[in-house]
Coordinates of C-alpha atoms and ligand atoms in Angstrom, one line a residue:
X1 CA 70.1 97.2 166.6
X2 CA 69.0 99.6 163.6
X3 CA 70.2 103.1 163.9
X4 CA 67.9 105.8 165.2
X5 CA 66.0 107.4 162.7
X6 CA 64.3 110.9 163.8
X7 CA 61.6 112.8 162.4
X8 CA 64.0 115.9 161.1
X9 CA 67.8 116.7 161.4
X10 CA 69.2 119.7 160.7
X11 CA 71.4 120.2 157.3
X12 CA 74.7 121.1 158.0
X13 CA 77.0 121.7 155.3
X14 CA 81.1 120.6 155.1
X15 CA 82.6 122.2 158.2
X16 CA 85.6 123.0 156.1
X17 CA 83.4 125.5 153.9
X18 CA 82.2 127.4 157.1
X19 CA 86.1 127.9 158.5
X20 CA 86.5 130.8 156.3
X21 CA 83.6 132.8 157.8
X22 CA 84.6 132.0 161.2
X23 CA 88.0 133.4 160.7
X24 CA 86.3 136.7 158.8
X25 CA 84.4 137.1 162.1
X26 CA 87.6 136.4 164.3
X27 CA 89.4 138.8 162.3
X28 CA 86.6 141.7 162.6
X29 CA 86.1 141.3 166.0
X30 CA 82.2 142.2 165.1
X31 CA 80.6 139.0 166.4
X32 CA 76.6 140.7 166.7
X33 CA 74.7 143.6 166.3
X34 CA 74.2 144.0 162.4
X35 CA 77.5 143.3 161.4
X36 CA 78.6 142.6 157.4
X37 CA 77.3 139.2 157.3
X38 CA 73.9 139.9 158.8
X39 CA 73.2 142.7 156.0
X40 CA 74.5 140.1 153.5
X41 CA 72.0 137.5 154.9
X42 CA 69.2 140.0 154.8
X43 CA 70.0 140.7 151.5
X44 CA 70.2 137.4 150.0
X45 CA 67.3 135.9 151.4
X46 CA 65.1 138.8 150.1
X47 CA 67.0 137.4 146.7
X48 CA 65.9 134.0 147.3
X49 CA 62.4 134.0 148.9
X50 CA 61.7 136.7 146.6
X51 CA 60.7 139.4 149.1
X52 CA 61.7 142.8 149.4
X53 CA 61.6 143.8 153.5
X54 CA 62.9 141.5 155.5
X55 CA 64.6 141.7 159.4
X56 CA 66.4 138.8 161.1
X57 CA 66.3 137.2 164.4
X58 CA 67.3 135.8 167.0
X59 CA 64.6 132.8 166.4
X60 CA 61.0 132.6 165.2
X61 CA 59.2 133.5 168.5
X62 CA 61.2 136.4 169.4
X63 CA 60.0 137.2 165.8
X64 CA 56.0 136.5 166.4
X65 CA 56.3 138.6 170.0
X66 CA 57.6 141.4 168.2
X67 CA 55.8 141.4 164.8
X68 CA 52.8 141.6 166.9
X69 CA 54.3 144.5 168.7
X70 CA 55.1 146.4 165.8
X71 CA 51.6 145.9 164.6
X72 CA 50.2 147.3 167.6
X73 CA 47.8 144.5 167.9
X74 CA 45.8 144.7 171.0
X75 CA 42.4 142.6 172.1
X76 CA 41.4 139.5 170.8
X77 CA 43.3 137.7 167.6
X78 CA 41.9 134.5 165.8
X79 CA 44.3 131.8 165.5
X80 CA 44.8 128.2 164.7
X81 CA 44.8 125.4 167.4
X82 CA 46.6 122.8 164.7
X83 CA 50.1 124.4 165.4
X84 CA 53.2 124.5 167.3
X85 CA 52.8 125.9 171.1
X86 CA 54.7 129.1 170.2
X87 CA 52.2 130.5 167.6
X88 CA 49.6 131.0 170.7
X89 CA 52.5 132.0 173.4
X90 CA 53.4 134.9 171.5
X91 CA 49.9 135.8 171.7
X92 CA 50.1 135.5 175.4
X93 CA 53.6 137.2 175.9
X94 CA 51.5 140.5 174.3
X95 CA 48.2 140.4 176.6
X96 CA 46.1 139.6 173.7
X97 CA 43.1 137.2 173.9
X98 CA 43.7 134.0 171.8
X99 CA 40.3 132.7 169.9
X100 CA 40.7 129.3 168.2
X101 CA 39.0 128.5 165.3
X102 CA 38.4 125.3 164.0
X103 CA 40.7 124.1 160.7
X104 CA 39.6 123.2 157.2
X105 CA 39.5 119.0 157.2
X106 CA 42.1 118.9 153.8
X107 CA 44.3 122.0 154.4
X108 CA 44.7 121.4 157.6
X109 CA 45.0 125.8 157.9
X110 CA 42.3 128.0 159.7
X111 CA 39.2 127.7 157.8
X112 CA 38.0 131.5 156.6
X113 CA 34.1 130.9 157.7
X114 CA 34.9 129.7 161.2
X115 CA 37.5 133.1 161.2
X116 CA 34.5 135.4 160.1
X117 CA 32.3 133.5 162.6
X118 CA 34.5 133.9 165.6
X119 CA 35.0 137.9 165.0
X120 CA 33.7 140.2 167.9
X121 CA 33.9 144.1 168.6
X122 CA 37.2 143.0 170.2
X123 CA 38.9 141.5 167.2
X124 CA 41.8 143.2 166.0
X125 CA 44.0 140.6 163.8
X126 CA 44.0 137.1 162.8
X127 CA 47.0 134.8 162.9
X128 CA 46.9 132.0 160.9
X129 CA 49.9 129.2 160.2
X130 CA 50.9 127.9 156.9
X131 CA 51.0 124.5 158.4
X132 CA 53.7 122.0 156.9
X133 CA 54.2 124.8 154.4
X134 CA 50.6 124.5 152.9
X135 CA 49.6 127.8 151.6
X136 CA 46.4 129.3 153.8
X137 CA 43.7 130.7 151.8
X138 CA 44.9 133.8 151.4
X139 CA 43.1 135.8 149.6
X140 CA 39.8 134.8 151.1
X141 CA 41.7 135.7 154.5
X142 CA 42.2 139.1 152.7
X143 CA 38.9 139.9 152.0
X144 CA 37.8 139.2 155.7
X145 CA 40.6 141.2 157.1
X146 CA 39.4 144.2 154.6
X147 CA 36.2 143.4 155.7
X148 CA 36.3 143.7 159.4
X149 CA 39.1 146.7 159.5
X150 CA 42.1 143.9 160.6
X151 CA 45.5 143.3 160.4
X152 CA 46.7 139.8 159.6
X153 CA 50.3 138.0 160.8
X154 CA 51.3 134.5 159.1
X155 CA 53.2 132.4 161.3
X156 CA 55.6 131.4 158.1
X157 CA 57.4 129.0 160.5
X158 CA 57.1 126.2 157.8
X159 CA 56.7 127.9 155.0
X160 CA 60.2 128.8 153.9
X161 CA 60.7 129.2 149.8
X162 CA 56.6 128.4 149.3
X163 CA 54.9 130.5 146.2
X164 CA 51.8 131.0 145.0
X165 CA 50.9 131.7 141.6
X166 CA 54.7 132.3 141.5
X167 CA 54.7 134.8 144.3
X168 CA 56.0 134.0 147.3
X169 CA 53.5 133.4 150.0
X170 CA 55.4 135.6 152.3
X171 CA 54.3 138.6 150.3
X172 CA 50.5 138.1 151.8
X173 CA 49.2 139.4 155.2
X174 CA 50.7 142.5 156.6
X175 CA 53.4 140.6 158.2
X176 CA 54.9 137.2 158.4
X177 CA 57.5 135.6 160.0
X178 CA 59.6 132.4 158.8
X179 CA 61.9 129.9 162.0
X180 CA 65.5 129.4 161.6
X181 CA 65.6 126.6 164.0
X182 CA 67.5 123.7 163.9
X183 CA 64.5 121.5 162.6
X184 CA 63.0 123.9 159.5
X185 CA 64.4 123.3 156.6
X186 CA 66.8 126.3 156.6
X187 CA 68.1 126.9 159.6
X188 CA 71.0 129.3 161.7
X189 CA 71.0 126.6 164.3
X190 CA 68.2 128.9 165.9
X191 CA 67.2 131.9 164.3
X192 CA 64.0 133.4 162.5
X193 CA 62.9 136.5 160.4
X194 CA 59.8 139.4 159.7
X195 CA 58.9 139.9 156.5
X196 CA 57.1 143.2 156.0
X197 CA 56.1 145.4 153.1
X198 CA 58.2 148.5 153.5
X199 CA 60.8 150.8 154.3
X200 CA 59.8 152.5 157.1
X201 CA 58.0 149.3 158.9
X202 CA 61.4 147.5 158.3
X203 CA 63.2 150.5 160.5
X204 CA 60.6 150.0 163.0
X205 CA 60.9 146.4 163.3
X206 CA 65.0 146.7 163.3
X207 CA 64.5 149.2 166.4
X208 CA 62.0 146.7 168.1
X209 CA 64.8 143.8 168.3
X210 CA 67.9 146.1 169.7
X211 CA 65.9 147.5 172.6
X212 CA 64.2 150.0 170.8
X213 CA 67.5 152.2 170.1
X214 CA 67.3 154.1 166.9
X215 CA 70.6 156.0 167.2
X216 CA 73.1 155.7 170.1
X217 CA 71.3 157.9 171.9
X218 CA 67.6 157.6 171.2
X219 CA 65.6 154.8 172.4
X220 CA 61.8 155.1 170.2
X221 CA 60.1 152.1 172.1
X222 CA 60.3 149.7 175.0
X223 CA 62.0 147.4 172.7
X224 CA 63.5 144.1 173.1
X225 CA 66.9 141.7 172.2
X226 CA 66.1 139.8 169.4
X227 CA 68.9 139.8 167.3
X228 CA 71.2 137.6 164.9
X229 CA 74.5 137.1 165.4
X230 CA 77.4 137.0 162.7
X231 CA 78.1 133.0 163.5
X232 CA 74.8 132.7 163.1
X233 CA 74.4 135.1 160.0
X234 CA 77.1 133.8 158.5
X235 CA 76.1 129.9 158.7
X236 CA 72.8 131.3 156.9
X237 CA 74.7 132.5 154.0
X238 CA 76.4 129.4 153.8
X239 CA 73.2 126.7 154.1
X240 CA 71.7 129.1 151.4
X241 CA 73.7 127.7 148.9
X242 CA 73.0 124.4 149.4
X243 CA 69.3 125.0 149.6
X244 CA 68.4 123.4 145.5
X245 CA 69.9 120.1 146.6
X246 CA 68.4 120.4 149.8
X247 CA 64.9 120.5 148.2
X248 CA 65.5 118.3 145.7
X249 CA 66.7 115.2 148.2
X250 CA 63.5 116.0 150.2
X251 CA 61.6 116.1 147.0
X252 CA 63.1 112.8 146.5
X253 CA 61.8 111.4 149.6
X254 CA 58.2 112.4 149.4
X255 CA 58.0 111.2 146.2
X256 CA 59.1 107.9 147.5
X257 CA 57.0 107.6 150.4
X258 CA 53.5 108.9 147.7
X259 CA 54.6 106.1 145.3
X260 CA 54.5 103.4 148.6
X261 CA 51.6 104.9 150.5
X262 CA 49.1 105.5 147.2
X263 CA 46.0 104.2 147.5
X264 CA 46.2 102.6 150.6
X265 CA 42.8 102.3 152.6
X266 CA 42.8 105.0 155.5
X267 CA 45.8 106.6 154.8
X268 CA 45.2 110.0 153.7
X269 CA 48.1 112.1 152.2
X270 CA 48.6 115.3 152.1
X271 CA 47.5 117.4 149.0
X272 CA 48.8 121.3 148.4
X273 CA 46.0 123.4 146.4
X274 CA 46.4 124.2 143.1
X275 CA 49.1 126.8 141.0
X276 CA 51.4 126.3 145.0
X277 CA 54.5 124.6 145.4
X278 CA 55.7 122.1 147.7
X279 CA 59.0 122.6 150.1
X280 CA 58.7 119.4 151.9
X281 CA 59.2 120.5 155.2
X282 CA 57.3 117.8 156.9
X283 CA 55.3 114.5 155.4
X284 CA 52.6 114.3 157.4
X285 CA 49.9 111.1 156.8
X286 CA 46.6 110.9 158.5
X287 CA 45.3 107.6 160.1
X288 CA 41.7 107.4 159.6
X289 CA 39.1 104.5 161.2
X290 CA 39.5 102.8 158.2
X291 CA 43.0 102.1 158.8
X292 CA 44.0 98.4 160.6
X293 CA 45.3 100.3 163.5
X294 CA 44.9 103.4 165.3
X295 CA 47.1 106.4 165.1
X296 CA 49.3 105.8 168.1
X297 CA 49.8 102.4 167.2
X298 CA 51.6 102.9 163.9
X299 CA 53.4 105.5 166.3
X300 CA 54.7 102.5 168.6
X301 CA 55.1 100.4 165.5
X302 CA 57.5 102.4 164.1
X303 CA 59.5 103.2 167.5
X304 CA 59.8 99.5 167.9
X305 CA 62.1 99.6 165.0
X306 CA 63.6 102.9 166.1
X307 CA 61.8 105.3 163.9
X308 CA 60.7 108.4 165.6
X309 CA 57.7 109.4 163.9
X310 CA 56.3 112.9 165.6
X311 CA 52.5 113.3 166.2
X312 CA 53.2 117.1 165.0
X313 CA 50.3 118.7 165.9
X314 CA 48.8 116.9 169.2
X315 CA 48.0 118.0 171.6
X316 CA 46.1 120.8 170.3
X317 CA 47.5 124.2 171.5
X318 CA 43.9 124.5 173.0
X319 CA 44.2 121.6 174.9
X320 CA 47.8 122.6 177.1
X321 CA 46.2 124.2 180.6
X322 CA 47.3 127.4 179.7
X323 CA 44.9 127.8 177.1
X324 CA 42.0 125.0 177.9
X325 CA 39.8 127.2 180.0
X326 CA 39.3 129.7 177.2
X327 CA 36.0 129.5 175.6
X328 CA 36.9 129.1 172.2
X329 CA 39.2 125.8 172.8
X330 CA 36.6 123.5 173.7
X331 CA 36.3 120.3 171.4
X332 CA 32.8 121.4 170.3
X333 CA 34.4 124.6 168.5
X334 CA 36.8 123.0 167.3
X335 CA 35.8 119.6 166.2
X336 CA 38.2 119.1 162.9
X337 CA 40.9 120.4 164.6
X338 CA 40.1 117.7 167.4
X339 CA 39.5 114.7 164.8
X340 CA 42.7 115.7 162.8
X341 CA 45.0 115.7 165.8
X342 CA 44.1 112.7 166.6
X343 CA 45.0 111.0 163.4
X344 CA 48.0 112.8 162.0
X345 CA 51.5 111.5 162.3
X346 CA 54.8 113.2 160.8
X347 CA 57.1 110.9 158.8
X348 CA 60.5 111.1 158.8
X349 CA 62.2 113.5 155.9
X350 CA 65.9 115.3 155.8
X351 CA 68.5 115.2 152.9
X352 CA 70.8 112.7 155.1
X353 CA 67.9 110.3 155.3
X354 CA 69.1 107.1 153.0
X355 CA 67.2 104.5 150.8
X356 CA 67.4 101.8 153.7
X357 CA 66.2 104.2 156.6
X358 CA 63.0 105.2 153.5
X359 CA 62.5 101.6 153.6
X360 CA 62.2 100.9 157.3
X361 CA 59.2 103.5 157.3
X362 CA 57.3 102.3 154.8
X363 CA 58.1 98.5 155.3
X364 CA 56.3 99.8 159.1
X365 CA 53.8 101.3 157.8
X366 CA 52.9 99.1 155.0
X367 CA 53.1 96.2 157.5
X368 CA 50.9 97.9 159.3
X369 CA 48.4 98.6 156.3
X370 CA 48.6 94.8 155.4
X371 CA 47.9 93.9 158.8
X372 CA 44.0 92.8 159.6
X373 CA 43.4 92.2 156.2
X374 CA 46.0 89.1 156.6
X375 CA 44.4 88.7 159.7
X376 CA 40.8 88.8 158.6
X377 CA 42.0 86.8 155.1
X378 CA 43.6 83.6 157.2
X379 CA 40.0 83.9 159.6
X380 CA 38.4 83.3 156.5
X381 CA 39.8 80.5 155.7
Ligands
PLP1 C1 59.2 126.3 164.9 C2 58.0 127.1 165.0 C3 57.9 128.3 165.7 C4 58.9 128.8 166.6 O1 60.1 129.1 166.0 P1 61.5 129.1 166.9 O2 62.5 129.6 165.9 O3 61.7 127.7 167.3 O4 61.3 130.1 168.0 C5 56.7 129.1 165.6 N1 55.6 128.6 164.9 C6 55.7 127.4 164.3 C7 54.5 127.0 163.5 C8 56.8 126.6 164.3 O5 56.8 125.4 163.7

């Protein structure tokens, strides 16, 4: 039997080097509630991402629900079908009306005509997702969002440690919020964060996620529990030092599976624009109808030898019943977003992943690629 090999695993780092925090929380007694290593994680991930406002949490949803809070958003919000399940509940968990609108066909991010198309009188923000950690087009997103009066949240979920023009692409958008959960590429086990642009919004934000208490007597809003805890603070601090090699053994990987997978006839890869970098978060490949073999094929081919690829995103969040009967998540509006869910499929990539396990997916998915062409070659014959 081969060993399991699954899409993602979480980095964890020598348990020996995260004793010493453990016993600097035992001997405080402050296990939550913004203790010392919660303000050092703040801190140095403002340090690292590049970013000057930023408020942890409990995990990335908690994060959406309340950016959106904080924002006052109300109405209708345009937003991405291509995308994990939470980016539309926190939608939901607020009252707002989602509107999907269909994805650019290379990006694989909300496309800015369809946004401007879909705006009505009740349009008060757009929420787009950086998906696999592919830079939206922002500034286009910008100048609609000036345009029409409205506020804009990234779902940053994937986009941990991505620049743009050497800024970080948390910096665009009013708000945006970045996962620390177990399968991102940083993660606090589960944990998440809002970036914002200032001071005062920052406060705001750090009221919303302990219930809305200001001071131990004054509550400013209905707020809610959102926040880190030290064990989790703490192991943040600690992955964060091992984030370079991190990157570099998933750099590693990608450029391993590009060098295998070049060229190959209806296997599309997955391009970042121009003057952006790469955090390798996810490798996703598209199967096209040029391809031997359908999407969900490969899929089965490669769980035969115990590789669980992940058909990240499908279904579309448009297609779960929640959501289906909504006007704007018919197939018709959304017809890349359709096409693309159909064909993408999520490769395996994590530091831990070794050269043999590298080689069992692309020996699968060359296979695969060689197929009917033997096939066809040998009916020639
Ligand atoms: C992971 C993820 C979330 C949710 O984050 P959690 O920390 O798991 O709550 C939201 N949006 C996207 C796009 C994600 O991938």
């Amino acid at each position: 039997m081969d060993k399991l090999i699954p899409v993602t695993q979480p980095f964890l780092p020598p348990l020996e080097a995260f004793l010493p925090y453990l016993e600097k929380i035992w001997e405080s007694k402050q296990v939550t509630n913004g203790g010392p290593f919660h303000a050092q994680l703040e801190q140095a991930l403002c340090e690292y991402l590049g970013v000057e406002y930023l408020s942890l949490f409990s995990n990335g949803t908690l994060a959406l629900i309340t950016a959106l809070q904080a924002m006052k958003v109300t109405g209708e919000v345009i937003t991405t079908p291509f995308s994990f399940v939470a980016t539309t509940h926190a939608l939901h968990w607020n009252g707002i009306k989602p509107v999907f609108a269909d994805i650019d066909p290379k990006s694989m991010n909300l496309d800015p005509q369809k946004i401007e198309a879909a705006i009505t009188p009740h349009t008060t923000a757009i929420l787009p997702v950086h998906v696999y950690g592919n830079p939206c087009e922002v500034e286009e997103i910008e100048r609609i969002a000036d345009t029409y009066g409205l506020r804009v949240l990234y779902d940053a979920a994937h986009a941990f440690g991505v620049r743009k023009h050497g800024e970080s692409i948390l910096k665009f958008g009013d708000m945006s919020v970045l996962s620390f959960h177990g399968t991102k590429i940083f993660n606090t086990f589960e944990g998440g964060a809002i970036v914002c642009k200032d001071a005062k919004t920052k406060r705001h934000i750090d009221h919303l996620k302990n219930f809305g208490f200001a001071d131990e007597l004054t509550v400013v809003k209905p707020g809610i529990n959102a926040k880190m805890n030290e064990v989790q603070a703490a192991f943040g601090l600690l992955q964060l030092q091992y984030m370079d090699e991190v990157a570099s053994a998933r750099g590693r990987i990608a450029q391993r599976y590009r060098d295998a997978f070049e060229g190959i006839e209806g296997l599309i890869l997955h391009e970042v624009p121009q003057h952006s970098t790469r955090n390798h978060s996810y490798f996703p490949i598209r199967i096209t109808d040029e391809f031997p073999i359908r999407r969900d094929e490969l899929y089965d081919a490669l769980r035969e030898r115990d590789v669980w690829a992940r058909r990240y995103f499908y279904p579309l969040i448009s297609q779960f019943p929640s959501y289906r009967g909504l006007p704007s998540a018919s197939p018709e509006n959304l017809p890349i977003a359709s096409k693309v869910s159909q064909q993408v499929l999520c490769l395996p990539i994590y530091p831990a992943l070794d050269v043999e396990s590298q080689d069992r997916v692309i020996d699968v998915v060359l296979t695969a690629a060689h197929s009917t062409q033997l096939a066809s070659a040998l009916s020639d014959e």
